[in-house]
PDB file of C-alpha atoms in Angstrom:
ATOM      1  CA  UNK A1312      12.716  11.810  14.670  1.00  0.00           C
ATOM      2  CA  UNK A1313      15.044   8.949  13.670  1.00  0.00           C
ATOM      3  CA  UNK A1314      13.564   8.907  10.170  1.00  0.00           C
ATOM      4  CA  UNK A1315      13.985  12.671   9.783  1.00  0.00           C
ATOM      5  CA  UNK A1316      17.588  12.508  11.001  1.00  0.00           C
ATOM      6  CA  UNK A1317      18.411   9.553   8.751  1.00  0.00           C
ATOM      7  CA  UNK A1318      17.002  11.289   5.680  1.00  0.00           C
ATOM      8  CA  UNK A1319      18.825  14.531   6.511  1.00  0.00           C
ATOM      9  CA  UNK A1320      22.183  12.813   7.038  1.00  0.00           C
ATOM     10  CA  UNK A1321      21.754  10.860   3.797  1.00  0.00           C
ATOM     11  CA  UNK A1322      20.824  14.011   1.846  1.00  0.00           C
ATOM     12  CA  UNK A1323      23.936  15.820   3.079  1.00  0.00           C
ATOM     13  CA  UNK A1324      25.979  13.021   1.540  1.00  0.00           C
ATOM     14  CA  UNK A1325      24.137  13.042  -1.745  1.00  0.00           C
ATOM     15  CA  UNK A1326      22.107   9.948  -0.906  1.00  0.00           C
ATOM     16  CA  UNK A1327      18.401   9.250  -0.608  1.00  0.00           C
ATOM     17  CA  UNK A1328      17.120   7.411   2.459  1.00  0.00           C
ATOM     18  CA  UNK A1329      13.589   6.033   2.220  1.00  0.00           C
ATOM     19  CA  UNK A1330      11.381   3.997   4.522  1.00  0.00           C
ATOM     20  CA  UNK A1331       8.637   3.020   2.066  1.00  0.00           C
ATOM     21  CA  UNK A1332       7.704  -0.639   2.177  1.00  0.00           C
ATOM     22  CA  UNK A1333       8.781  -1.780  -1.301  1.00  0.00           C
ATOM     23  CA  UNK A1334      11.057   0.722  -3.053  1.00  0.00           C
ATOM     24  CA  UNK A1335      12.737  -1.851  -5.327  1.00  0.00           C
ATOM     25  CA  UNK A1336      10.615  -4.379  -7.197  1.00  0.00           C
ATOM     26  CA  UNK A1337      13.244  -7.116  -7.350  1.00  0.00           C
ATOM     27  CA  UNK A1338      14.194  -6.958  -3.665  1.00  0.00           C
ATOM     28  CA  UNK A1339      12.523  -7.698  -0.363  1.00  0.00           C
ATOM     29  CA  UNK A1340      10.503  -5.066   1.414  1.00  0.00           C
ATOM     30  CA  UNK A1341      11.205  -2.984   4.494  1.00  0.00           C
ATOM     31  CA  UNK A1342       9.428  -4.057   7.678  1.00  0.00           C
ATOM     32  CA  UNK A1343       8.937  -2.537  11.117  1.00  0.00           C
ATOM     33  CA  UNK A1344       8.299  -5.418  13.487  1.00  0.00           C
ATOM     34  CA  UNK A1345       6.638  -4.777  16.836  1.00  0.00           C
ATOM     35  CA  UNK A1346       7.931  -7.021  19.634  1.00  0.00           C
ATOM     36  CA  UNK A1347       5.663  -7.515  22.620  1.00  0.00           C
ATOM     37  CA  UNK A1348       6.100  -9.055  26.053  1.00  0.00           C
ATOM     38  CA  UNK A1349       4.107  -8.682  29.270  1.00  0.00           C
ATOM     39  CA  UNK A1350       5.395  -8.462  32.814  1.00  0.00           C
ATOM     40  CA  UNK A1351       3.441  -9.142  36.001  1.00  0.00           C
ATOM     41  CA  UNK A1352       4.939  -9.053  39.492  1.00  0.00           C
ATOM     42  CA  UNK A1353       8.433  -8.978  38.019  1.00  0.00           C
ATOM     43  CA  UNK A1354       7.926 -12.065  35.849  1.00  0.00           C
ATOM     44  CA  UNK A1355       7.191 -12.558  32.170  1.00  0.00           C
ATOM     45  CA  UNK A1356       3.438 -13.216  32.030  1.00  0.00           C
ATOM     46  CA  UNK A1357       3.671 -14.782  28.569  1.00  0.00           C
ATOM     47  CA  UNK A1358       5.697 -17.695  29.946  1.00  0.00           C
ATOM     48  CA  UNK A1359       4.347 -20.822  31.616  1.00  0.00           C
ATOM     49  CA  UNK A1360       6.975 -23.408  32.382  1.00  0.00           C
ATOM     50  CA  UNK A1361       4.309 -26.098  32.845  1.00  0.00           C
ATOM     51  CA  UNK A1362       2.952 -25.708  29.300  1.00  0.00           C
ATOM     52  CA  UNK A1363       4.301 -27.918  26.535  1.00  0.00           C
ATOM     53  CA  UNK A1364       5.224 -24.897  24.437  1.00  0.00           C
ATOM     54  CA  UNK A1365       6.099 -22.646  27.375  1.00  0.00           C
ATOM     55  CA  UNK A1366       3.269 -20.203  26.642  1.00  0.00           C
ATOM     56  CA  UNK A1367       0.793 -19.025  29.276  1.00  0.00           C
ATOM     57  CA  UNK A1368      -2.968 -18.939  28.539  1.00  0.00           C
ATOM     58  CA  UNK A1369      -2.893 -15.134  28.315  1.00  0.00           C
ATOM     59  CA  UNK A1370      -0.411 -15.420  25.456  1.00  0.00           C
ATOM     60  CA  UNK A1371      -2.928 -17.411  23.455  1.00  0.00           C
ATOM     61  CA  UNK A1372      -5.600 -14.799  24.098  1.00  0.00           C
ATOM     62  CA  UNK A1373      -3.194 -12.115  22.892  1.00  0.00           C
ATOM     63  CA  UNK A1374      -2.538 -14.167  19.759  1.00  0.00           C
ATOM     64  CA  UNK A1375      -6.287 -14.595  19.324  1.00  0.00           C
ATOM     65  CA  UNK A1376      -6.809 -10.840  19.422  1.00  0.00           C
ATOM     66  CA  UNK A1377      -4.008 -10.231  16.963  1.00  0.00           C
ATOM     67  CA  UNK A1378      -5.408 -12.785  14.528  1.00  0.00           C
ATOM     68  CA  UNK A1379      -8.983 -11.534  14.900  1.00  0.00           C
ATOM     69  CA  UNK A1380      -8.051  -7.907  14.187  1.00  0.00           C
ATOM     70  CA  UNK A1381      -5.128  -8.372  11.777  1.00  0.00           C
ATOM     71  CA  UNK A1382      -7.129  -7.403   8.690  1.00  0.00           C
ATOM     72  CA  UNK A1383      -8.588  -4.396  10.513  1.00  0.00           C
ATOM     73  CA  UNK A1384      -5.217  -3.030  11.580  1.00  0.00           C
ATOM     74  CA  UNK A1385      -3.594  -3.453   8.167  1.00  0.00           C
ATOM     75  CA  UNK A1386      -4.449   0.064   6.986  1.00  0.00           C
ATOM     76  CA  UNK A1387      -2.688   1.751   9.903  1.00  0.00           C
ATOM     77  CA  UNK A1388       0.251  -0.688   9.803  1.00  0.00           C
ATOM     78  CA  UNK A1389       0.649  -0.488   6.015  1.00  0.00           C
ATOM     79  CA  UNK A1390      -0.501   3.094   5.392  1.00  0.00           C
ATOM     80  CA  UNK A1391       0.618   3.732   1.804  1.00  0.00           C
ATOM     81  CA  UNK A1392      -0.344   2.531  -1.658  1.00  0.00           C
ATOM     82  CA  UNK A1393       3.162   1.102  -2.036  1.00  0.00           C
ATOM     83  CA  UNK A1394       2.902  -0.974   1.161  1.00  0.00           C
ATOM     84  CA  UNK A1395       0.786  -3.585  -0.608  1.00  0.00           C
ATOM     85  CA  UNK A1396       3.599  -4.420  -3.008  1.00  0.00           C
ATOM     86  CA  UNK A1397       5.313  -5.849   0.092  1.00  0.00           C
ATOM     87  CA  UNK A1398       2.239  -7.577   1.527  1.00  0.00           C
ATOM     88  CA  UNK A1399       2.197 -10.517  -0.873  1.00  0.00           C
ATOM     89  CA  UNK A1400       2.542 -14.301  -0.539  1.00  0.00           C
ATOM     90  CA  UNK A1401       6.130 -15.436  -0.117  1.00  0.00           C
ATOM     91  CA  UNK A1402       7.412 -12.056   1.085  1.00  0.00           C
ATOM     92  CA  UNK A1403       7.706 -12.969   4.800  1.00  0.00           C
ATOM     93  CA  UNK A1404       5.721  -9.838   5.515  1.00  0.00           C
ATOM     94  CA  UNK A1405       2.595 -10.755   7.469  1.00  0.00           C
ATOM     95  CA  UNK A1406       0.354 -11.386   4.457  1.00  0.00           C
ATOM     96  CA  UNK A1407      -1.308 -14.486   5.906  1.00  0.00           C
ATOM     97  CA  UNK A1408      -3.527 -14.336   8.987  1.00  0.00           C
ATOM     98  CA  UNK A1409      -1.492 -16.844  10.961  1.00  0.00           C
ATOM     99  CA  UNK A1410       1.057 -17.290  13.710  1.00  0.00           C
ATOM    100  CA  UNK A1411       3.754 -19.844  14.383  1.00  0.00           C
ATOM    101  CA  UNK A1412       6.696 -20.972  16.456  1.00  0.00           C
ATOM    102  CA  UNK A1413       9.935 -19.356  15.222  1.00  0.00           C
ATOM    103  CA  UNK A1414       8.342 -19.084  11.768  1.00  0.00           C
ATOM    104  CA  UNK A1415       9.266 -16.088   9.613  1.00  0.00           C
ATOM    105  CA  UNK A1416       6.500 -16.662   7.100  1.00  0.00           C
ATOM    106  CA  UNK A1417       3.694 -15.811   9.524  1.00  0.00           C
ATOM    107  CA  UNK A1418       2.128 -12.552  10.689  1.00  0.00           C
ATOM    108  CA  UNK A1419       2.976 -13.134  14.348  1.00  0.00           C
ATOM    109  CA  UNK A1420       6.083 -15.119  15.233  1.00  0.00           C
ATOM    110  CA  UNK A1421       6.748 -16.723  18.606  1.00  0.00           C
ATOM    111  CA  UNK A1422      10.547 -16.640  18.977  1.00  0.00           C
ATOM    112  CA  UNK A1423      12.150 -19.695  20.646  1.00  0.00           C
ATOM    113  CA  UNK A1424      13.365 -17.907  23.795  1.00  0.00           C
ATOM    114  CA  UNK A1425      11.344 -18.621  26.926  1.00  0.00           C
ATOM    115  CA  UNK A1426      11.441 -17.534  30.547  1.00  0.00           C
ATOM    116  CA  UNK A1427      12.032 -13.815  30.967  1.00  0.00           C
ATOM    117  CA  UNK A1428      12.624 -13.452  27.203  1.00  0.00           C
ATOM    118  CA  UNK A1429       9.282 -14.862  26.027  1.00  0.00           C
ATOM    119  CA  UNK A1430       7.817 -12.473  23.472  1.00  0.00           C
ATOM    120  CA  UNK A1431       5.718 -12.131  20.339  1.00  0.00           C
ATOM    121  CA  UNK A1432       6.938 -10.567  17.101  1.00  0.00           C
ATOM    122  CA  UNK A1433       4.234  -8.811  15.071  1.00  0.00           C
ATOM    123  CA  UNK A1434       5.533  -8.665  11.486  1.00  0.00           C
ATOM    124  CA  UNK A1435       2.833  -6.783   9.575  1.00  0.00           C
ATOM    125  CA  UNK A1436       3.999  -3.151   9.613  1.00  0.00           C
ATOM    126  CA  UNK A1437       6.302  -1.721   6.963  1.00  0.00           C
ATOM    127  CA  UNK A1438       8.969   0.959   7.143  1.00  0.00           C
ATOM    128  CA  UNK A1439       6.619   3.843   6.365  1.00  0.00           C
ATOM    129  CA  UNK A1440       4.429   3.214   9.404  1.00  0.00           C
ATOM    130  CA  UNK A1441       4.110   5.626  12.295  1.00  0.00           C
ATOM    131  CA  UNK A1442       5.706   3.431  14.999  1.00  0.00           C
ATOM    132  CA  UNK A1443       3.513   4.917  17.723  1.00  0.00           C
ATOM    133  CA  UNK A1444       0.342   4.043  15.820  1.00  0.00           C
ATOM    134  CA  UNK A1445       1.614   0.566  14.942  1.00  0.00           C
ATOM    135  CA  UNK A1446       2.437  -0.104  18.588  1.00  0.00           C
ATOM    136  CA  UNK A1447      -0.963   1.186  19.699  1.00  0.00           C
ATOM    137  CA  UNK A1448      -2.725  -1.014  17.133  1.00  0.00           C
ATOM    138  CA  UNK A1449      -0.837  -4.128  18.232  1.00  0.00           C
ATOM    139  CA  UNK A1450      -1.467  -3.407  21.919  1.00  0.00           C
ATOM    140  CA  UNK A1451      -5.177  -2.773  21.403  1.00  0.00           C
ATOM    141  CA  UNK A1452      -5.627  -5.956  19.380  1.00  0.00           C
ATOM    142  CA  UNK A1453      -3.796  -7.828  22.143  1.00  0.00           C
ATOM    143  CA  UNK A1454      -5.953  -6.206  24.834  1.00  0.00           C
ATOM    144  CA  UNK A1455      -9.176  -7.095  23.034  1.00  0.00           C
ATOM    145  CA  UNK A1456      -7.989 -10.676  22.774  1.00  0.00           C
ATOM    146  CA  UNK A1457      -7.463 -10.826  26.528  1.00  0.00           C
ATOM    147  CA  UNK A1458     -10.742  -9.051  27.373  1.00  0.00           C
ATOM    148  CA  UNK A1459     -12.775 -11.407  25.188  1.00  0.00           C
ATOM    149  CA  UNK A1460     -10.662 -14.514  25.906  1.00  0.00           C
ATOM    150  CA  UNK A1461     -10.116 -15.024  22.180  1.00  0.00           C
ATOM    151  CA  UNK A1462      -8.530 -18.248  20.986  1.00  0.00           C
ATOM    152  CA  UNK A1463      -6.073 -18.237  18.085  1.00  0.00           C
ATOM    153  CA  UNK A1464      -6.163 -20.730  15.218  1.00  0.00           C
ATOM    154  CA  UNK A1465      -3.645 -23.596  15.360  1.00  0.00           C
ATOM    155  CA  UNK A1466      -0.014 -22.640  14.852  1.00  0.00           C
ATOM    156  CA  UNK A1467       1.172 -22.549  11.248  1.00  0.00           C
ATOM    157  CA  UNK A1468       3.294 -25.588  10.369  1.00  0.00           C
ATOM    158  CA  UNK A1469       3.582 -25.219   6.597  1.00  0.00           C
ATOM    159  CA  UNK A1470       6.290 -23.209   4.836  1.00  0.00           C
ATOM    160  CA  UNK A1471       4.058 -20.283   3.695  1.00  0.00           C
ATOM    161  CA  UNK A1472       5.825 -20.332   0.336  1.00  0.00           C
ATOM    162  CA  UNK A1473       4.358 -23.264  -1.583  1.00  0.00           C
ATOM    163  CA  UNK A1474       1.903 -24.303   1.113  1.00  0.00           C
ATOM    164  CA  UNK A1475       0.028 -22.480   3.850  1.00  0.00           C
ATOM    165  CA  UNK A1476      -2.411 -23.650   6.497  1.00  0.00           C
ATOM    166  CA  UNK A1477      -4.961 -20.855   6.038  1.00  0.00           C
ATOM    167  CA  UNK A1478      -6.854 -19.126   3.269  1.00  0.00           C
ATOM    168  CA  UNK A1479      -7.230 -15.899   5.253  1.00  0.00           C
ATOM    169  CA  UNK A1480      -4.962 -12.997   4.389  1.00  0.00           C
ATOM    170  CA  UNK A1481      -4.728  -9.249   4.843  1.00  0.00           C
ATOM    171  CA  UNK A1482      -6.247  -6.834   2.292  1.00  0.00           C
ATOM    172  CA  UNK A1483      -4.304  -6.482  -0.946  1.00  0.00           C
ATOM    173  CA  UNK A1484      -4.705  -2.738  -1.475  1.00  0.00           C
ATOM    174  CA  UNK A1485      -4.954   0.408   0.602  1.00  0.00           C
ATOM    175  CA  UNK A1486      -8.601   0.824  -0.439  1.00  0.00           C
ATOM    176  CA  UNK A1487      -9.490  -2.695   0.697  1.00  0.00           C
ATOM    177  CA  UNK A1488      -7.564  -2.178   3.934  1.00  0.00           C
ATOM    178  CA  UNK A1489      -9.558   0.970   4.678  1.00  0.00           C
ATOM    179  CA  UNK A1490     -12.761  -1.002   4.091  1.00  0.00           C
ATOM    180  CA  UNK A1491     -11.584  -3.654   6.558  1.00  0.00           C
ATOM    181  CA  UNK A1492     -10.687  -1.019   9.136  1.00  0.00           C
ATOM    182  CA  UNK A1493     -14.053   0.723   8.866  1.00  0.00           C
ATOM    183  CA  UNK A1494     -15.891  -2.588   9.271  1.00  0.00           C
ATOM    184  CA  UNK A1495     -14.347  -3.273  12.705  1.00  0.00           C
ATOM    185  CA  UNK A1496     -16.128  -0.894  15.055  1.00  0.00           C
ATOM    186  CA  UNK A1497     -14.680  -2.435  18.196  1.00  0.00           C
ATOM    187  CA  UNK A1498     -11.136  -1.970  16.971  1.00  0.00           C
ATOM    188  CA  UNK A1499     -11.880   1.609  15.882  1.00  0.00           C
ATOM    189  CA  UNK A1500     -13.140   2.465  19.366  1.00  0.00           C
ATOM    190  CA  UNK A1501     -10.113   0.774  20.931  1.00  0.00           C
ATOM    191  CA  UNK A1502      -7.599   2.615  18.769  1.00  0.00           C
ATOM    192  CA  UNK A1503      -9.386   6.028  18.775  1.00  0.00           C
ATOM    193  CA  UNK A1504     -12.432   6.837  16.696  1.00  0.00           C
ATOM    194  CA  UNK A1505     -11.436  10.489  16.039  1.00  0.00           C
ATOM    195  CA  UNK A1506      -7.998   9.373  14.863  1.00  0.00           C
ATOM    196  CA  UNK A1507      -9.376   6.630  12.619  1.00  0.00           C
ATOM    197  CA  UNK A1508     -11.991   8.948  11.109  1.00  0.00           C
ATOM    198  CA  UNK A1509      -9.326  11.506  10.192  1.00  0.00           C
ATOM    199  CA  UNK A1510      -6.936   8.801   8.967  1.00  0.00           C
ATOM    200  CA  UNK A1511      -9.564   7.293   6.670  1.00  0.00           C
ATOM    201  CA  UNK A1512     -10.428  10.663   5.105  1.00  0.00           C
ATOM    202  CA  UNK A1513      -6.774  11.380   4.317  1.00  0.00           C
ATOM    203  CA  UNK A1514      -6.041   7.897   3.018  1.00  0.00           C
ATOM    204  CA  UNK A1515      -9.190   7.674   0.887  1.00  0.00           C
ATOM    205  CA  UNK A1516      -8.072  10.865  -0.843  1.00  0.00           C
ATOM    206  CA  UNK A1517      -4.588   9.389  -1.306  1.00  0.00           C
ATOM    207  CA  UNK A1518      -6.046   6.254  -2.878  1.00  0.00           C
ATOM    208  CA  UNK A1519      -8.292   8.266  -5.193  1.00  0.00           C
ATOM    209  CA  UNK A1520      -5.317  10.288  -6.447  1.00  0.00           C
ATOM    210  CA  UNK A1521      -3.410   7.072  -7.105  1.00  0.00           C
ATOM    211  CA  UNK A1522      -6.339   5.384  -8.854  1.00  0.00           C
ATOM    212  CA  UNK A1523      -6.787   8.378 -11.174  1.00  0.00           C
ATOM    213  CA  UNK A1524      -3.090   8.615 -12.084  1.00  0.00           C
ATOM    214  CA  UNK A1525      -1.716   7.120 -15.304  1.00  0.00           C
ATOM    215  CA  UNK A1526       1.503   5.344 -14.343  1.00  0.00           C
ATOM    216  CA  UNK A1527       4.722   4.749 -16.263  1.00  0.00           C
ATOM    217  CA  UNK A1528       3.996   1.024 -16.103  1.00  0.00           C
ATOM    218  CA  UNK A1529       0.728   1.496 -17.993  1.00  0.00           C
ATOM    219  CA  UNK A1530       2.425   3.573 -20.673  1.00  0.00           C
ATOM    220  CA  UNK A1531       5.322   1.135 -21.062  1.00  0.00           C
ATOM    221  CA  UNK A1532       2.963  -1.830 -21.148  1.00  0.00           C
ATOM    222  CA  UNK A1533       0.324  -0.536 -23.535  1.00  0.00           C
ATOM    223  CA  UNK A1534       1.252   2.703 -25.322  1.00  0.00           C
ATOM    224  CA  UNK A1535       3.040   1.210 -28.342  1.00  0.00           C
ATOM    225  CA  UNK A1536       0.760  -1.793 -28.763  1.00  0.00           C
ATOM    226  CA  UNK A1537      -2.803  -0.606 -28.281  1.00  0.00           C
TER     227      UNK A1537
END
């Protein structure tokens, strides 16, 4: 509803409001971060004051689930062809499968606040995402991490610009992201198999239309020289 209202208000003023992930090549993309915390018996369950980093064991399992299913959830969190112009190294967009303490170059950031404000910031989704689906995907990945007691990789300590502590990254196209989603049967069942099946059909058709289309870039790049 917010997106519809924003676009309508902009149109009435002769402006165009868009939420696509990378509308301008030379500028940063548009993200929709999902922030997550967990409460139990009135207290933040992600916090453990006895831990060196202030994080409870369940927080690490949640991080483990998010890391394990990050590639699988990319298609629903970055659901357009354009989204993958944003998901690139050095874009602070969740490209790398990593997490870190107050690190904006990772997929899942652990902000510095502790106590009742302990939370995780999932940075993968772009502006075009359905926020309900993105939230569901993040929650299901977190739940699977807790159910299976998954452990995350070590926290990222490198800058994620010139150096990064992992070679794992999200898919680099919508087609590859759909492949990754379809390969994760557990995540599909967790999110909703009927929904994922319908989503994949629609998005495969979208990708096929894009792949068959001759773009302005191709014409500008090749037409006068080849």
